[in-house]
Every structure is written in structure tokens, then in C-alpha cells.
Amino acid sequence: MQSLDPGASGRTCSKGSSLNLNPSNAAKELQIVSVCVSLGEYPTIRYYKPRVPTHDASVLCSHLAKFVQQELDLYAQYHQDFPPPAPRPPGVLFIVDRTMDLFSPLVHEFTYQAMALDLLPVQDGDKITYVTKVNEGRQNEEAKEMEIGESDKIWVANRHMHMKDLLGKLVADFNKFRAENPQFADSDGTTNSVNTIKDMLAGLPQYQEGKEAFSLHLDMAERCMKVFNEHKLLDVGSVEQCLATGLDEDYKKPKNMTDQLVRLLDDPSVESQERLRLITLYLLYRGGLFGGDIRKLLAHADLPPQNGETLYNLDILGVRTQKPLKDNTPSPPSLFAPRPPQQPMGDEAAFTRFEPALKMMLEEQIRNTLDQQVFPFTKPHLVDGMMQDNVSQASLRSASKPTWARTRPSANEPRQRIIVFVAGGATYAEARACYEVSQSMAKDVFLATSHMLTPSLFLRQVTDLSADKRKLDIPAERPKPRAPDHLFEREPQPQPQSKPMREAGPAPGPVPMQNTMNAPRPSPAPPTAGLAAMTINSNGAHSNGRLSPGLGTASNPASGKLTKEKDKDKEKKKKKHLFR
């Protein structure tokens, strides 16, 4: 078990496991580096490069691969013991994005895990839960939310099994359980009905845990098959396989695909989301449609005009959505040509012809036939030397070992590790492909992604590509959390208290000398006493237009003498004038 998301138990696996990277925690490149470091791998890095890039995000994989290479080199520079010595071959890291395969999120996958998460109301959050009825048909019947994870042995053992085989295996497992507990055997000795098994399970109170696990998965499998039959997914899946592979059941070019599509769009048994998925697959199959044809298909499907925005948003992912009239441009070739099966297939051929591009990429990588133009290396000069060394070593070994003995590594030989990071979400079909490649080609494949995709989630995310990102509540775009504002508020400083005014009183005694150099000087008191003593002469007369000298703060004796002397001089002058 390798997981970066502690709540991703139901979405992860060990050999070929799904490592959930949460983009809100740290940069993606650092999380990819942490996966490599935790595995002790200093891998060779390859990334997806579209043959004909038509959208701005076509450089995402190359930029991300270069960032990861720089971080790995920097880590190895400061950690001399990295990578630790190991006998296994050097690992390989693939960095791809969702545009490499747009069919996989839309095609119905009829294995147990993919089908349950697509068709049933499963809560896929921090943990996968499903509400089922316990003790159905009895007095103590109740609805119980049960977790589906790695601790569920039935889920782990059967999640990648085709639904057609699952029901038979669940019945066989229950019959084996009854054989080990003969007290539950009935007169017939065998049980082939799902309802009979559910009734019998209700009578096993002493095996509560095993009873609830069997009841859970029998209920889920039964409901999946009910939806499969009610919504005609048999016909829908057959058309989807032709659109996704471009081949019919005989591996020839399909005919009358438009008529088959319109027939399903007009069928009321097919749900609206299934109709939108069919139109999207048809658009990808045709390499674009005329604008009028898109509107006609939406009208046949009775879908709102808002779903047309979902189709046109595929252009952001590099898909030609609408093409002009008289356009003879051929559809772009598929990344990997579908290969006919080496042996005849049974009834499953109608639903399993499509394989995710990720699986074919892994198989060609192991066969050393993967196109280096589409999947270049970040350090091609070092890889060329490594490949030449491998070829020379293989030529020396071939002299003593026959070819048939080198087709598969021995059981004791260390297995090479391949890490695949899918930007934009991975599908459960791709997780199943990693399991199958790990088992069939003796490699340890690890699938890392930001999140796991269901068809409904993928269509909703495509619709949101044209929405204002402020309305999407993207974790990376959220404002950084900060402490409450009251923690940054300063406490108010105490105000100085005003001193009361002193009343007038007797002059204080002598005050000891103090340093008053810096003390503020008191302002001078107003001359209220002098103004109150101001008077005018008793007769109110003026002398030469001026106030009499009696106006003052006090009588001055010196000034009085001068006035009398002046008056005497004036009288003498008058007498002199009289005798002239």
C-alpha cells in the first residue's frame, strides 16, 4: 500500500497502486519527488508530448518533468546515500496528462470497482462509503453506512473482476463459507440465488462482520445489474466500444454508427448523462462535428443548451469540436493502434475491446518499442549510453541462454519499478490496467494522480473549464489562512488623569531648591487687580484731550509735585503778560 492521501484507502492498491496527490498541500513536482524518494528510486523520466499540439496546456508534461528532474538532481546532490543500492533495474517515471486519453473517462467499464463507483450512489470523499440495508426483511432492519477499503477482503479480491463473473464468484464463495459452517446448510446443500443468500445471511448473528461484508457486496452487485438492465447499458456499451476503438466486434470499420447513436439518444430508457457521454464519444470519434449537427444531436437527446458548453470546452483539451463545411481534414490518428486479440474472445469482446492508452504505453515501454518522439526523455544523452550498455550485456547473455528462457524474468529476479503520474485525474480502468501489466509482465507499476475520476466528475470538470475560477473554489486559489483579527489588535493605552485646580490660599512656605531647568514655566497671571483699580478724575474733565494723571494703579507723589510746579509757572507767565 502506497498512498499520499490517508483517506484514499478504497482508491489505492499495492502492485499497480493509485497514489493520490492532493494539490492543495504542496507543489505537484515535490509530491512526485517524495514518491520516488520513499520508494528509493532515482528514475529515468519520460513525459508525454503530443504529436500535433493544438492547445496551450500541451507543454504541461514537459514543464512538470523538467521540474521533477531538477528537484531529484538537487536531492541526490545533498544526499550522497540516494539512491540506496538495490539489485533491481533502474526505475522509470512517466509524466502524462488527461489529454493523452479522453476516451477512458467516458467509456463504461464493466468491472466491479469501476461499475459500482459509476452507477451507484457511493460517497467518494476521504473514504468510500455506501449505505446498505442490514437484516433486510426482519424487525431489526436498519440502513447502515459501510466503508469500502483495503480492509474489506471481498472488495480487494474482486474489485477488478468483470461483473458477469462476479455474481457467480460471490455465490461460490458463500457456498464455501456454508461448507465450512455446516450448521447453516439446508436440505438442498447448494445455493444459487442471490436473494436466498441474503435471507440466509440475516440468520447469522454470531458472524456479524462476515455477514455484513457479504450482504454489502451482494447488494451492490445486485443493484449494479439492475441499473445495467434498466438503462440498456448492454446496447450503450456496444456502441461505446465501436466509437472508442474505431472497430466493430470483428475488428473492422464500424458501419451505421450515426443511426445507432440516434436510436439510443431517442430511447427514454437511456439516462441523460449516458446520452451526453455518447455524444461526446461520437464527437471524439469523428474528429469534430458541424455546428448544426451538434445542435441536432442535443435536440435528439433532449439535453439543455448548457450541455453544448461541455462539448465546446473540449477544445481547451486539444479536441477539434466544431469543423467548417467542406472540411476534408482527416481525423487525427490514435496514439496507439488497437491490436486484435491473439486468441478468440468470448462474449466479453463486445465490452472489453477498448484498452486505456496507459496500458499500451506500459506494454510498449516494457518491450522497448515506445516512440521516443511522443514520449521523450528528460536526459536523452544519458539514456542512449544506458541502452547501448543493456544491448551489449544482452548480446553476451544470449550466447549461453536460449530465447525462450528470456521472455519473462525469473521469480527470484528483482522486479523493475514503473511509476506513472497522470495530471488531471486517472480512471479506474487505468488502475485496473496497472494491475494487469504488473501481473502479466512481472513489473511493479505504481499509478500516481491528483484524484480518481468517474464519468460524472469528468464531465462536470470539463463544463467548469469555461467558468469563472473564482466560483470554483479551487483549493490552490483559496486565500491563505490567517489568524483572527482580534489577535493583531493592540490593547488601548490608559488615558492620563486630569489633576483638579488648586484653590487660592496663603502663600506656601519656602520650597527647597529643585532642578527646574527643564520644568515648564507657568504662564503669567492676568492683571485683574490693576484693571479693577483704574478710575477717572472726580470732575470727569480731560486735560489737553488726555486722561488725567489720576488714572493709574496708584497715586505717585513725584508726579503730583511736577504737576503743581507746572501750574505755578503758568500763573507767573499770566501775571507777566498783564503788566505789559
Short mmCIF file of C-alpha atoms in Angstrom, two decimals, residues 112-386:
data_model
loop_
_atom_site.label_atom_id
_atom_site.label_comp_id
_atom_site.label_asym_id
_atom_site.label_seq_id
_atom_site.Cartn_x
_atom_site.Cartn_y
_atom_site.Cartn_z
CA TYR A 112 -16.89 -4.32 -10.26
CA GLN A 113 -14.99 -1.32 -8.87
CA ALA A 114 -15.50 0.96 -11.87
CA MET A 115 -19.13 -0.04 -12.32
CA ALA A 116 -20.04 0.44 -8.66
CA LEU A 117 -18.44 3.89 -8.45
CA ASP A 118 -20.07 4.89 -11.75
CA LEU A 119 -23.63 3.65 -11.26
CA LEU A 120 -24.25 3.52 -7.51
CA PRO A 121 -24.63 6.39 -5.01
CA VAL A 122 -21.23 5.78 -3.47
CA GLN A 123 -19.77 8.58 -1.37
CA ASP A 124 -16.21 9.06 -2.57
CA GLY A 125 -14.62 11.53 -0.15
CA ASP A 126 -11.94 10.96 2.44
CA LYS A 127 -13.21 7.38 2.41
CA ILE A 128 -15.53 5.40 0.16
CA THR A 129 -18.82 4.59 1.84
CA TYR A 130 -22.09 3.01 0.73
CA VAL A 131 -25.42 2.88 2.55
CA THR A 132 -26.96 -0.58 2.59
CA LYS A 133 -29.77 -2.28 4.48
CA VAL A 134 -28.73 -4.68 7.21
CA ASN A 135 -31.06 -7.51 8.28
CA GLU A 136 -33.39 -6.74 5.40
CA GLY A 137 -36.91 -8.12 5.87
CA ARG A 138 -36.59 -8.54 9.65
CA GLN A 139 -37.72 -6.49 12.62
CA ASN A 140 -34.20 -5.18 13.28
CA GLU A 141 -33.74 -3.96 9.70
CA GLU A 142 -31.72 -0.76 9.50
CA ALA A 143 -29.80 1.37 7.00
CA LYS A 144 -26.09 1.36 7.73
CA GLU A 145 -23.24 3.31 6.13
CA MET A 146 -20.37 0.92 5.46
CA GLU A 147 -16.82 1.74 4.44
CA ILE A 148 -15.26 0.12 1.39
CA GLY A 149 -11.49 -0.09 1.68
CA GLU A 150 -8.38 -2.20 1.82
CA SER A 151 -9.56 -3.92 4.98
CA ASP A 152 -12.53 -5.35 3.06
CA LYS A 153 -11.20 -8.69 1.79
CA ILE A 154 -14.13 -9.29 -0.56
CA TRP A 155 -13.64 -5.88 -2.18
CA VAL A 156 -9.88 -6.31 -2.59
CA ALA A 157 -10.22 -9.79 -4.08
CA ASN A 158 -13.00 -8.96 -6.57
CA ARG A 159 -12.84 -5.27 -7.49
CA HIS A 160 -11.16 -5.82 -10.88
CA MET A 161 -13.37 -8.75 -11.85
CA HIS A 162 -15.89 -8.46 -14.68
CA MET A 163 -19.42 -8.10 -13.37
CA LYS A 164 -20.52 -11.16 -15.34
CA ASP A 165 -18.10 -13.31 -13.36
CA LEU A 166 -18.54 -11.53 -10.05
CA LEU A 167 -22.02 -12.76 -9.19
CA GLY A 168 -21.02 -16.36 -9.80
CA LYS A 169 -17.92 -15.98 -7.64
CA LEU A 170 -19.85 -14.38 -4.77
CA VAL A 171 -22.29 -17.31 -4.81
CA ALA A 172 -19.38 -19.79 -4.88
CA ASP A 173 -17.63 -18.01 -2.01
CA PHE A 174 -20.80 -18.09 0.07
CA ASN A 175 -21.32 -21.80 -0.61
CA LYS A 176 -17.74 -22.34 0.53
CA PHE A 177 -18.49 -20.37 3.67
CA ARG A 178 -21.53 -22.57 4.33
CA ALA A 179 -19.47 -25.71 3.79
CA GLU A 180 -17.05 -24.54 6.44
CA ASN A 181 -20.00 -23.93 8.76
CA PRO A 182 -22.29 -26.95 8.35
CA GLN A 183 -24.80 -25.63 10.88
CA PHE A 184 -26.07 -23.29 8.14
CA ALA A 185 -26.54 -25.96 5.47
CA ASP A 186 -30.05 -26.59 4.19
CA SER A 187 -31.64 -29.64 2.64
CA ASP A 188 -30.51 -28.84 -0.89
CA GLY A 189 -26.87 -28.30 0.07
CA THR A 190 -26.32 -25.63 -2.60
CA THR A 191 -27.44 -22.04 -3.03
CA ASN A 192 -27.59 -20.32 -6.39
CA SER A 193 -29.96 -17.41 -5.76
CA VAL A 194 -28.75 -14.04 -4.52
CA ASN A 195 -31.99 -13.45 -2.61
CA THR A 196 -31.68 -16.84 -0.92
CA ILE A 197 -28.16 -16.00 0.20
CA LYS A 198 -29.29 -12.65 1.60
CA ASP A 199 -32.07 -14.34 3.57
CA MET A 200 -29.63 -16.87 4.99
CA LEU A 201 -27.12 -14.19 5.94
CA ALA A 202 -29.73 -12.46 8.06
CA GLY A 203 -29.71 -15.54 10.33
CA LEU A 204 -26.00 -15.40 11.19
CA PRO A 205 -25.78 -13.06 14.19
CA GLN A 206 -22.60 -14.71 15.50
CA TYR A 207 -20.75 -13.87 12.26
CA GLN A 208 -21.66 -10.20 12.19
CA GLU A 209 -18.61 -8.90 10.33
CA GLY A 210 -18.62 -11.54 7.61
CA LYS A 211 -22.38 -11.31 7.32
CA GLU A 212 -22.34 -7.55 6.74
CA ALA A 213 -19.50 -7.83 4.19
CA PHE A 214 -21.33 -10.45 2.15
CA SER A 215 -24.60 -8.51 2.43
CA LEU A 216 -22.89 -5.31 1.30
CA HIS A 217 -21.32 -6.72 -1.85
CA LEU A 218 -24.29 -8.86 -2.80
CA ASP A 219 -26.48 -5.77 -2.53
CA MET A 220 -24.06 -3.65 -4.57
CA ALA A 221 -23.67 -6.28 -7.27
CA GLU A 222 -27.42 -6.79 -7.49
CA ARG A 223 -28.06 -3.05 -7.83
CA CYS A 224 -25.38 -2.70 -10.49
CA MET A 225 -27.02 -5.38 -12.59
CA LYS A 226 -30.42 -3.78 -12.06
CA VAL A 227 -29.16 -0.44 -13.41
CA PHE A 228 -27.38 -2.28 -16.24
CA ASN A 229 -30.65 -3.86 -17.39
CA GLU A 230 -32.98 -0.91 -16.78
CA HIS A 231 -30.86 1.64 -18.69
CA LYS A 232 -29.92 -0.67 -21.56
CA LEU A 233 -26.21 -0.43 -20.87
CA LEU A 234 -25.72 -3.55 -22.98
CA ASP A 235 -26.57 -1.58 -26.14
CA VAL A 236 -24.89 1.57 -24.88
CA GLY A 237 -21.65 -0.25 -24.10
CA SER A 238 -21.56 -1.93 -27.51
CA VAL A 239 -21.79 1.44 -29.31
CA GLU A 240 -19.22 2.97 -26.96
CA GLN A 241 -16.69 0.25 -27.77
CA CYS A 242 -17.07 0.94 -31.51
CA LEU A 243 -16.66 4.69 -31.03
CA ALA A 244 -13.66 4.38 -28.69
CA THR A 245 -11.74 1.81 -30.77
CA GLY A 246 -12.95 2.67 -34.27
CA LEU A 247 -13.56 -1.07 -34.82
CA ASP A 248 -16.56 -3.34 -34.53
CA GLU A 249 -16.64 -6.75 -32.86
CA ASP A 250 -14.92 -8.28 -35.89
CA TYR A 251 -12.15 -5.64 -35.69
CA LYS A 252 -13.34 -3.96 -38.88
CA LYS A 253 -14.50 -0.41 -39.53
CA PRO A 254 -17.95 0.02 -37.96
CA LYS A 255 -20.97 0.91 -40.11
CA ASN A 256 -24.11 2.97 -39.48
CA MET A 257 -22.74 4.47 -36.29
CA THR A 258 -24.86 7.62 -36.66
CA ASP A 259 -28.09 5.61 -36.89
CA GLN A 260 -27.17 3.53 -33.85
CA LEU A 261 -26.31 6.68 -31.92
CA VAL A 262 -29.57 8.48 -32.75
CA ARG A 263 -31.58 5.38 -31.84
CA LEU A 264 -30.06 5.37 -28.36
CA LEU A 265 -30.50 9.13 -27.93
CA ASP A 266 -34.22 8.79 -28.65
CA ASP A 267 -34.63 5.89 -26.22
CA PRO A 268 -36.25 7.08 -22.95
CA SER A 269 -34.59 4.24 -21.02
CA VAL A 270 -31.15 5.81 -21.55
CA GLU A 271 -30.40 8.44 -18.92
CA SER A 272 -29.43 12.00 -19.81
CA GLN A 273 -25.83 11.60 -18.62
CA GLU A 274 -25.42 8.47 -20.75
CA ARG A 275 -26.66 10.44 -23.77
CA LEU A 276 -24.15 13.22 -23.16
CA ARG A 277 -21.36 10.64 -22.88
CA LEU A 278 -22.45 9.08 -26.20
CA ILE A 279 -22.46 12.45 -27.98
CA THR A 280 -19.01 13.27 -26.57
CA LEU A 281 -17.61 9.92 -27.71
CA TYR A 282 -19.15 10.40 -31.16
CA LEU A 283 -17.52 13.85 -31.41
CA LEU A 284 -14.14 12.38 -30.50
CA TYR A 285 -14.65 9.52 -32.97
CA ARG A 286 -15.46 11.88 -35.86
CA GLY A 287 -12.71 14.39 -35.02
CA GLY A 288 -15.21 17.27 -34.84
CA LEU A 289 -18.78 17.93 -36.00
CA PHE A 290 -20.62 20.65 -37.87
CA GLY A 291 -22.32 23.20 -35.64
CA GLY A 292 -25.77 22.20 -36.92
CA ASP A 293 -25.11 18.52 -36.22
CA ILE A 294 -24.18 19.28 -32.62
CA ARG A 295 -27.47 21.11 -32.10
CA LYS A 296 -29.44 18.28 -33.72
CA LEU A 297 -27.82 15.65 -31.52
CA LEU A 298 -28.54 17.70 -28.40
CA ALA A 299 -32.17 18.03 -29.53
CA HIS A 300 -32.45 14.27 -30.10
CA ALA A 301 -31.01 13.65 -26.64
CA ASP A 302 -33.37 16.25 -25.12
CA LEU A 303 -30.43 17.88 -23.35
CA PRO A 304 -30.36 21.53 -22.26
CA PRO A 305 -28.22 24.02 -24.21
CA GLN A 306 -25.82 24.19 -21.25
CA ASN A 307 -24.54 20.73 -22.22
CA GLY A 308 -23.40 22.21 -25.51
CA GLU A 309 -20.88 24.22 -23.49
CA THR A 310 -19.45 20.94 -22.21
CA LEU A 311 -18.84 19.81 -25.80
CA TYR A 312 -17.27 23.09 -26.89
CA ASN A 313 -14.99 23.12 -23.83
CA LEU A 314 -13.26 20.02 -25.21
CA ASP A 315 -11.43 22.43 -27.49
CA ILE A 316 -9.46 23.58 -24.42
CA LEU A 317 -8.17 19.99 -24.10
CA GLY A 318 -6.93 19.90 -27.70
CA VAL A 319 -10.04 18.38 -29.33
CA ARG A 320 -11.41 19.87 -32.54
CA THR A 321 -15.04 20.30 -31.55
CA GLN A 322 -16.58 22.13 -34.49
CA LYS A 323 -15.33 21.94 -38.05
CA PRO A 324 -16.36 24.10 -41.02
CA LEU A 325 -18.31 22.92 -44.05
CA LYS A 326 -16.39 21.16 -46.82
CA ASP A 327 -13.62 20.25 -44.43
CA ASN A 328 -11.83 17.16 -45.66
CA THR A 329 -9.17 17.16 -42.95
CA PRO A 330 -8.78 13.57 -41.73
CA SER A 331 -9.25 12.74 -38.07
CA PRO A 332 -6.02 12.69 -36.07
CA PRO A 333 -4.59 9.18 -35.73
CA SER A 334 -4.95 7.44 -32.41
CA LEU A 335 -1.95 7.41 -30.12
CA PHE A 336 -1.85 3.60 -30.12
CA ALA A 337 -3.50 1.49 -32.80
CA PRO A 338 -5.84 -1.13 -31.33
CA ARG A 339 -4.45 -4.62 -31.61
CA PRO A 340 -6.66 -7.63 -32.43
CA PRO A 341 -6.60 -10.29 -29.72
CA GLN A 342 -4.15 -13.12 -30.17
CA GLN A 343 -6.82 -15.68 -29.28
CA PRO A 344 -10.56 -15.65 -29.89
CA MET A 345 -12.56 -13.91 -27.19
CA GLY A 346 -15.97 -14.88 -25.91
CA ASP A 347 -18.95 -12.69 -25.18
CA GLU A 348 -16.72 -10.21 -23.35
CA ALA A 349 -15.32 -8.98 -26.69
CA ALA A 350 -18.33 -6.69 -27.07
CA PHE A 351 -17.36 -4.80 -23.90
CA THR A 352 -13.59 -5.20 -23.46
CA ARG A 353 -12.10 -4.28 -26.84
CA PHE A 354 -11.16 -0.83 -25.60
CA GLU A 355 -7.95 -0.61 -23.59
CA PRO A 356 -6.69 2.61 -21.97
CA ALA A 357 -3.75 4.26 -23.69
CA LEU A 358 -1.86 4.00 -20.41
CA LYS A 359 -1.86 0.20 -20.63
CA MET A 360 -0.49 0.17 -24.18
CA MET A 361 2.15 2.74 -23.16
CA LEU A 362 3.33 0.45 -20.36
CA GLU A 363 3.41 -2.62 -22.60
CA GLU A 364 5.47 -0.87 -25.27
CA GLN A 365 7.82 0.53 -22.63
CA ILE A 366 8.49 -2.96 -21.33
CA ARG A 367 9.00 -4.24 -24.89
CA ASN A 368 11.33 -1.28 -25.52
CA THR A 369 9.24 -0.17 -28.53
CA LEU A 370 7.78 3.06 -27.16
CA ASP A 371 8.06 6.04 -29.52
CA GLN A 372 10.68 8.48 -28.24
CA GLN A 373 9.17 11.35 -30.23
CA VAL A 374 5.89 11.10 -28.32
CA PHE A 375 7.47 10.07 -25.01
CA PRO A 376 10.89 11.76 -24.89
CA PHE A 377 13.39 11.58 -22.04
CA THR A 378 14.42 14.50 -19.88
CA LYS A 379 18.07 13.32 -20.22
CA PRO A 380 18.33 11.65 -23.64
CA HIS A 381 22.16 11.73 -23.71
CA LEU A 382 22.36 9.57 -20.59
CA VAL A 383 19.66 7.17 -21.76
CA ASP A 384 21.41 6.45 -25.06
CA GLY A 385 24.51 5.25 -23.20
CA MET A 386 22.43 3.10 -20.85
#
